Coordinates of C-alpha atoms and ligand atoms in Angstrom, one line a residue:
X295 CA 100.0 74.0 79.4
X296 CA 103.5 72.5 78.9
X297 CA 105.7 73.7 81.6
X298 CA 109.2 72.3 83.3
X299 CA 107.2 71.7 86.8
X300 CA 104.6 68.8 87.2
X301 CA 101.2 69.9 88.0
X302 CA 100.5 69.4 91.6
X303 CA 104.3 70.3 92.6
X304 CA 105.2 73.0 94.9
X305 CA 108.0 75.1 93.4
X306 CA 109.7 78.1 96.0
X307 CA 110.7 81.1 94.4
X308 CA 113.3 82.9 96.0
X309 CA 112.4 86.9 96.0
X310 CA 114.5 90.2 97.9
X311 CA 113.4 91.9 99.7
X312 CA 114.8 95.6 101.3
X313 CA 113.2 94.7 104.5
X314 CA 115.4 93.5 107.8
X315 CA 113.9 90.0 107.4
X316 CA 115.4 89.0 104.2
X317 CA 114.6 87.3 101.2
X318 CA 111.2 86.6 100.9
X319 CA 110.0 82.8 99.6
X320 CA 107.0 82.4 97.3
X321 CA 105.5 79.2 95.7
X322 CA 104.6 78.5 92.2
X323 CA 101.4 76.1 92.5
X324 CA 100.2 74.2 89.5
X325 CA 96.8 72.7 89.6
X326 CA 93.6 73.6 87.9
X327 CA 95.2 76.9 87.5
X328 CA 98.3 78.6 88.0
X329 CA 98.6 80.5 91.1
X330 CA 101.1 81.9 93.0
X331 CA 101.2 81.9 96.7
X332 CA 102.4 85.1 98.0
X333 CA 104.4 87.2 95.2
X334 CA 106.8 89.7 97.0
X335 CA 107.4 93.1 97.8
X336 CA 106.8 96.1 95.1
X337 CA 110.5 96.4 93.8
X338 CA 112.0 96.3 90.4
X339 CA 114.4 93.7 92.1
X340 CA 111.9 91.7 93.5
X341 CA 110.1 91.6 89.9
X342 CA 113.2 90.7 88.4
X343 CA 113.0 87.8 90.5
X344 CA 110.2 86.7 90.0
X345 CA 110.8 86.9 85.7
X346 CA 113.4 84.7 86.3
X347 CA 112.0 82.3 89.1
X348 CA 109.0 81.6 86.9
X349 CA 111.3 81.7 83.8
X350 CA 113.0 78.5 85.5
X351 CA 109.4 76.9 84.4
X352 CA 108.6 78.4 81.3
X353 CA 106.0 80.7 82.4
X354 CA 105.9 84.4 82.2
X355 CA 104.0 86.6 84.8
X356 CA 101.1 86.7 82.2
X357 CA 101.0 83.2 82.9
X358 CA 99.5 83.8 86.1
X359 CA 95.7 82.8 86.8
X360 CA 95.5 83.7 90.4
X361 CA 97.1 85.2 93.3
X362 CA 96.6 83.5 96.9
X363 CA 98.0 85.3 99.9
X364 CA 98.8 84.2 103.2
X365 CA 98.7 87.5 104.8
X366 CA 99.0 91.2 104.1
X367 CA 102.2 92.2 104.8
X368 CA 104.0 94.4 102.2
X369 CA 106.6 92.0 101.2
X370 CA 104.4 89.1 100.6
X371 CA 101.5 91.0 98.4
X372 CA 103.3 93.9 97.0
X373 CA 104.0 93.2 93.8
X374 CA 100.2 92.0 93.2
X375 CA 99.5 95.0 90.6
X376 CA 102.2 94.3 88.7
X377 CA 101.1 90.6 88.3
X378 CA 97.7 91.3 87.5
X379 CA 98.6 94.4 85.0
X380 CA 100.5 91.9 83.0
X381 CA 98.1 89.3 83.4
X382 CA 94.1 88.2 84.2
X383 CA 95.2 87.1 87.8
X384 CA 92.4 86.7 90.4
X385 CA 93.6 87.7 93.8
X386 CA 92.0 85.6 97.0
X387 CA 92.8 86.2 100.6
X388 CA 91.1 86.2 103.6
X389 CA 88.5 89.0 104.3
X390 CA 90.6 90.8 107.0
X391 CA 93.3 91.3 104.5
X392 CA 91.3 93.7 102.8
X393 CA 91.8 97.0 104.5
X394 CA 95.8 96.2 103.7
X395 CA 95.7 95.0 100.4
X396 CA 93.3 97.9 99.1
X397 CA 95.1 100.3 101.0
X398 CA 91.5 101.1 102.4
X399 CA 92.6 105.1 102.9
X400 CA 89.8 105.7 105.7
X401 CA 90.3 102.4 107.9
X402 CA 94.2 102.8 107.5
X403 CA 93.7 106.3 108.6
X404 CA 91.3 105.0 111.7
X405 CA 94.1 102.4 112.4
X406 CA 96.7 105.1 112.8
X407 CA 94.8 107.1 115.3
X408 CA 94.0 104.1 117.3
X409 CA 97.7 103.3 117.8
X410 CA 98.7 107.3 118.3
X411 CA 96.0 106.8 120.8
X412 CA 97.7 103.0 121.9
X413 CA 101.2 104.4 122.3
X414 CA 100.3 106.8 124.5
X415 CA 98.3 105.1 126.8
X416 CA 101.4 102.4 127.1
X417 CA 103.6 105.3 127.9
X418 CA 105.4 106.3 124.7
X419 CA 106.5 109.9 124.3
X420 CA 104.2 111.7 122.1
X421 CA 107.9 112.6 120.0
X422 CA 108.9 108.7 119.8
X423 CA 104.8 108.3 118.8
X424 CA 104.8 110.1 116.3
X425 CA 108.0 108.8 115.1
X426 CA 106.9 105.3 115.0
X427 CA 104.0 106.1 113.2
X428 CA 106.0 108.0 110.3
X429 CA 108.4 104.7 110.1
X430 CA 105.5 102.8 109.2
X431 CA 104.5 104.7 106.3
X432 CA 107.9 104.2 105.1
X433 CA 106.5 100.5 104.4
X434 CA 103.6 101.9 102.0
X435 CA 105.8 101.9 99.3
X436 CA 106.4 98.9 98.8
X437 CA 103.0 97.6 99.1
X438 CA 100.1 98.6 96.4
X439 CA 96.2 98.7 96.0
X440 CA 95.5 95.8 94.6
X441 CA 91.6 94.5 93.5
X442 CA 90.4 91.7 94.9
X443 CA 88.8 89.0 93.1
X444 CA 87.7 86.4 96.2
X445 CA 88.2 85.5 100.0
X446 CA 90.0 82.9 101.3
X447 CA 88.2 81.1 104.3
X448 CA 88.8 78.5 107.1
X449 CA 87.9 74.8 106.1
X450 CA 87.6 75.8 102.1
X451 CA 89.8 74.9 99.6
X452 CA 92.4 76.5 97.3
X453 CA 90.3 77.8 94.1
X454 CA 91.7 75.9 91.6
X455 CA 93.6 73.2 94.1
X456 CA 90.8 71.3 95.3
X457 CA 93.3 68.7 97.4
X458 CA 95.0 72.1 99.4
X459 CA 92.4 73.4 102.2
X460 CA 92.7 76.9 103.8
X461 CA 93.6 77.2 107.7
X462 CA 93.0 80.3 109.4
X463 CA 95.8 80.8 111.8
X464 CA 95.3 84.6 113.6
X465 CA 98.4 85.4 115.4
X466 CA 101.3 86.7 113.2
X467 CA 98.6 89.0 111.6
X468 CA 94.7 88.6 112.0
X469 CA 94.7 87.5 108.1
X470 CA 97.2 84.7 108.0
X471 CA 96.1 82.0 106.3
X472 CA 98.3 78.5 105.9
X473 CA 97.2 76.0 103.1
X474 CA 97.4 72.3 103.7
X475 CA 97.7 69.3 101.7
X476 CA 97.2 66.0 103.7
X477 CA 97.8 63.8 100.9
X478 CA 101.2 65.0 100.5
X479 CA 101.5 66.0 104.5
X480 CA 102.3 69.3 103.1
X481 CA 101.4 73.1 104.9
X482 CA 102.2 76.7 103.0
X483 CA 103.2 77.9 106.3
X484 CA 103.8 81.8 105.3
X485 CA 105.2 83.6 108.1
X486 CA 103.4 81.1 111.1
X487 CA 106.4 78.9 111.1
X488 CA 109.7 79.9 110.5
X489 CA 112.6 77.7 110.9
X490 CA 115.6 80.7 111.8
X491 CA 113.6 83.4 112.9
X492 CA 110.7 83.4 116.0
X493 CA 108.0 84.7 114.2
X494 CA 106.5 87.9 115.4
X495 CA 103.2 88.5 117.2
X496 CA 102.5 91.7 115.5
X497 CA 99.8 94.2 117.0
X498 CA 96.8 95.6 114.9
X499 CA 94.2 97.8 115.2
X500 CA 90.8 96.2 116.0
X501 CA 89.1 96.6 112.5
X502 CA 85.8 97.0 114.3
X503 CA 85.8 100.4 115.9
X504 CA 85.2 100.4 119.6
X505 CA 86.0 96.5 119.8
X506 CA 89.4 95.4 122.0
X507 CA 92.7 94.8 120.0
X508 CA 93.3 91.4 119.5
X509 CA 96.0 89.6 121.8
X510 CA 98.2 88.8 119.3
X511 CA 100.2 86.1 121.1
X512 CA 97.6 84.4 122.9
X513 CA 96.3 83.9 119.4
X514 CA 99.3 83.1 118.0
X515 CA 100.2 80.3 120.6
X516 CA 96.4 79.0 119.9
X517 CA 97.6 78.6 116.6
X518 CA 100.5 77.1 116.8
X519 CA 98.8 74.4 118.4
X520 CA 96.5 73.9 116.4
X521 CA 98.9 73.1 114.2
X522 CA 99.9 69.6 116.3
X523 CA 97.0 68.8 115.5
X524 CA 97.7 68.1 111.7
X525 CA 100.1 65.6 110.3
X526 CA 102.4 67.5 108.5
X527 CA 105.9 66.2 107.1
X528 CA 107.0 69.4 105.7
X529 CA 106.1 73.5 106.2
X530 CA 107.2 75.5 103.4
X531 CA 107.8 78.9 105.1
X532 CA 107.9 82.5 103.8
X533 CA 111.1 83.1 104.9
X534 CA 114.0 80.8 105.0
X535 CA 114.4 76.8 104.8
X536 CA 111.4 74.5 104.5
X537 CA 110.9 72.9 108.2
X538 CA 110.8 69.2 108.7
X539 CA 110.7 69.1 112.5
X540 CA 107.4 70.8 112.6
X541 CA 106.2 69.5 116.1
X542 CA 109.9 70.0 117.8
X543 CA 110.0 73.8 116.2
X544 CA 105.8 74.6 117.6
X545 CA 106.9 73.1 121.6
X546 CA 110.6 75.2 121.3
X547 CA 108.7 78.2 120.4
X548 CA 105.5 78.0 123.0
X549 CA 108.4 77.1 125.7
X550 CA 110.6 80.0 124.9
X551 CA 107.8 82.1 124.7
X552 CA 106.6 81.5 128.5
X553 CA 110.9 81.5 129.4
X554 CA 110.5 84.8 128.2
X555 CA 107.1 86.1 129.6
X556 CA 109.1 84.8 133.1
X557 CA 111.8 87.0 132.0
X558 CA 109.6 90.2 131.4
X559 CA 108.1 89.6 134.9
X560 CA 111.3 90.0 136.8
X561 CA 111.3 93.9 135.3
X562 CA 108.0 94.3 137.6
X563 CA 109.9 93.1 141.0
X564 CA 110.6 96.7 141.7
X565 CA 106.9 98.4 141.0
X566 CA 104.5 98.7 138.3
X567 CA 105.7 99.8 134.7
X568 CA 104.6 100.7 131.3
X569 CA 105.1 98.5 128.1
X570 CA 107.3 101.5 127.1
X571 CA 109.3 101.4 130.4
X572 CA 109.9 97.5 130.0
X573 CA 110.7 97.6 126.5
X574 CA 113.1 100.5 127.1
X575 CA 114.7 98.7 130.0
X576 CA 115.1 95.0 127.7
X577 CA 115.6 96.6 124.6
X578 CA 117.7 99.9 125.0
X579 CA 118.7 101.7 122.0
X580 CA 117.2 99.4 119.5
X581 CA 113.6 100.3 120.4
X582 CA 114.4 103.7 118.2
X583 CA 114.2 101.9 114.9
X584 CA 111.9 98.4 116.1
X585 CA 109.1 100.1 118.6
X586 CA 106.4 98.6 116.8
X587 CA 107.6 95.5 117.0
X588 CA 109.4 95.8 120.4
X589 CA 105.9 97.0 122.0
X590 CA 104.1 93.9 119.8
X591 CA 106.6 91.2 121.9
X592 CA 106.3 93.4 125.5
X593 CA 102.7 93.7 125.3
X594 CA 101.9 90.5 124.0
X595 CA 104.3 88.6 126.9
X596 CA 102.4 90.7 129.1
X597 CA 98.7 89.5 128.0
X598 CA 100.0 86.0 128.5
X599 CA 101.2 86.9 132.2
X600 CA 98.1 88.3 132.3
X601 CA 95.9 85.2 130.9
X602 CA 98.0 82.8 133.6
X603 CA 97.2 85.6 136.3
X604 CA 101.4 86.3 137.4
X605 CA 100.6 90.1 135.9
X606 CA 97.6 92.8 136.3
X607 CA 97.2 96.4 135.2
X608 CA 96.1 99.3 136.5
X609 CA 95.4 102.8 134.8
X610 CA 96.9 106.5 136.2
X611 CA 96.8 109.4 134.6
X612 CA 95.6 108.0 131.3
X613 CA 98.7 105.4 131.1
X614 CA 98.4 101.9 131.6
X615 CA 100.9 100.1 134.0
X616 CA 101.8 96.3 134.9
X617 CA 102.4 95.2 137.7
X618 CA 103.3 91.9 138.9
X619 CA 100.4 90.0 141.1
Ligands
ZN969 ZN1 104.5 88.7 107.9
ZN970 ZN1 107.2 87.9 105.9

């Protein structure tokens, strides 16, 4: 196929998105096939976008063999359908995507009960429970059911891009994957690494009933070091600017992440509280419109005071408070 990029070269693709976070980046890979890391959120804007992004290198969505995803999140798979209505695209991504990207109605459903269930026990008013909850289905529009054609996995390589291998890196989401390219010193970092923003630790739902939730920032921090093990030049991210100071950003964020776990234990000094007390006390007003998120960094901060012993909990009344040790 004739196209304006050279095969092997990583083009970004600039996409909106109506979400707090900004545009969102996704990358044209030419190899063996045609893929498209990531492809945006389901708006008309977004699709426009992409037409023209792709139009820079004389493809068309139809164009399109596969899909690879880093993670599930509504602005990086959204507009799947669309792609593979228009086209024969495969979609890969790793196996815990799959409840997300199938909008899996009876797991979603489970996950929704387990955080009604969540909130409460950290405290949250049943009102302000319920309202998070309802904010998050605002999201489902913008995602879609997409089919899936193949899983991603740890160690593998990119169907199609034999040289790119797949990295499992839990922590931002249990799915994210990063792709890697040692020739080229080269990582597809998704949302892992992000040069502007401190990427969230997001809390999910076990996907095994009955197992423990996932501590999302230990994970994440586990990760990110992983990551200095690999000699990498350049991390094209999902948001913003491509990072060149990979190593400087990973020790900034793992430092500023135990500065602020310090912070969060000073809010214990005067007694045991919930998550939804701290967060209330750090984050005022703006935990209205950001609980999920909010609760994500207080509870995650608090399972690493927990995991370097400064912080223990204990239950009353069905509520779960910290207090410091
Ligand atoms: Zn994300
Ligand atoms: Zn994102």
């Amino acid at each position: 196929m004739l196209t304006a990029s050279k095969k092997g070269k990583i083009e970004r693709i600039i996409i909106p998105t109506p979400f707090a976070v900004g545009d969102v980046n996704v990358y044209l890979l030419i190899g063996d096939a045609v893929s498209l890391i990531d492809v945006g959120p389901n708006t008309e804007e977004a699709w426009k976008a992409l037409e023209r992004g792709l139009s820079i290198y004389g493809l068309k969505p139809s164009d399109i063999d596969q899909i690879l995803l880093t993670h599930h999140h509504v602005d990086h798979y959204g507009l799947a359908t669309r792609v593979q209505e228009r086209s024969d695209a495969k979609l890969y991504c790793h196996p815990l995507s799959e409840m997300y990207v199938t909008r899996h109605e009876e797991k979603m459903k489970q996950a929704v009960q387990y955080f009604n269930q969540f909130y409460l026990r950290h405290g949250v008013p049943e009102t302000e429970a319920k309202k998070a909850i309802g904010l998050s289905h605002l999201y489902d529009v913008y995602g879609t059911s997409a089919p899936i054609f193949g899983w991603l996995q740890d160690g593998e390589s990119l169907p199609g891009h034999e040289n790119w291998k797949i990295y499992h890196m839990p922590g931002h989401s249990q799915d994210h994957l990063c792709f890697y390219e040692q020739e080229q010193r080269v990582m597809i970092g998704g949302d892992h690494l992000i040069k502007h923003i401190s990427s969230n630790a997001i809390l999910e739902a076990p996907q095994v009933e009955g197992t423990e939730r996932p501590k999302t920032l230990l994970q994440y921090r586990d990760s990110m070091r992983r990551c200095l093990d690999f000699d990498i030049q350049r991390v094209h991210s999902g948001h913003g600017e491509t990072i060149s100071e990979v190593r400087e950003l990973i020790l900034n964020r793992l430092e500023r992440q135990e500065q602020r776990a310090e912070g969060m234990l000073t809010y214990l000094q005067d007694g045991a509280k919930t998550a939804w007390e701290i967060a209330n006390q750090m984050f005022g007003e703006r935990i209205e419109q950001e609980m999920s998120l909010i609760l994500s960094e207080v509870i995650g901060h608090m399972d690493l005071l927990q995991d370097q012993d400064k912080v223990t909990t204990k239950m009353q009344d069905s509520i779960q408070y910290y207090y410091s040790k």
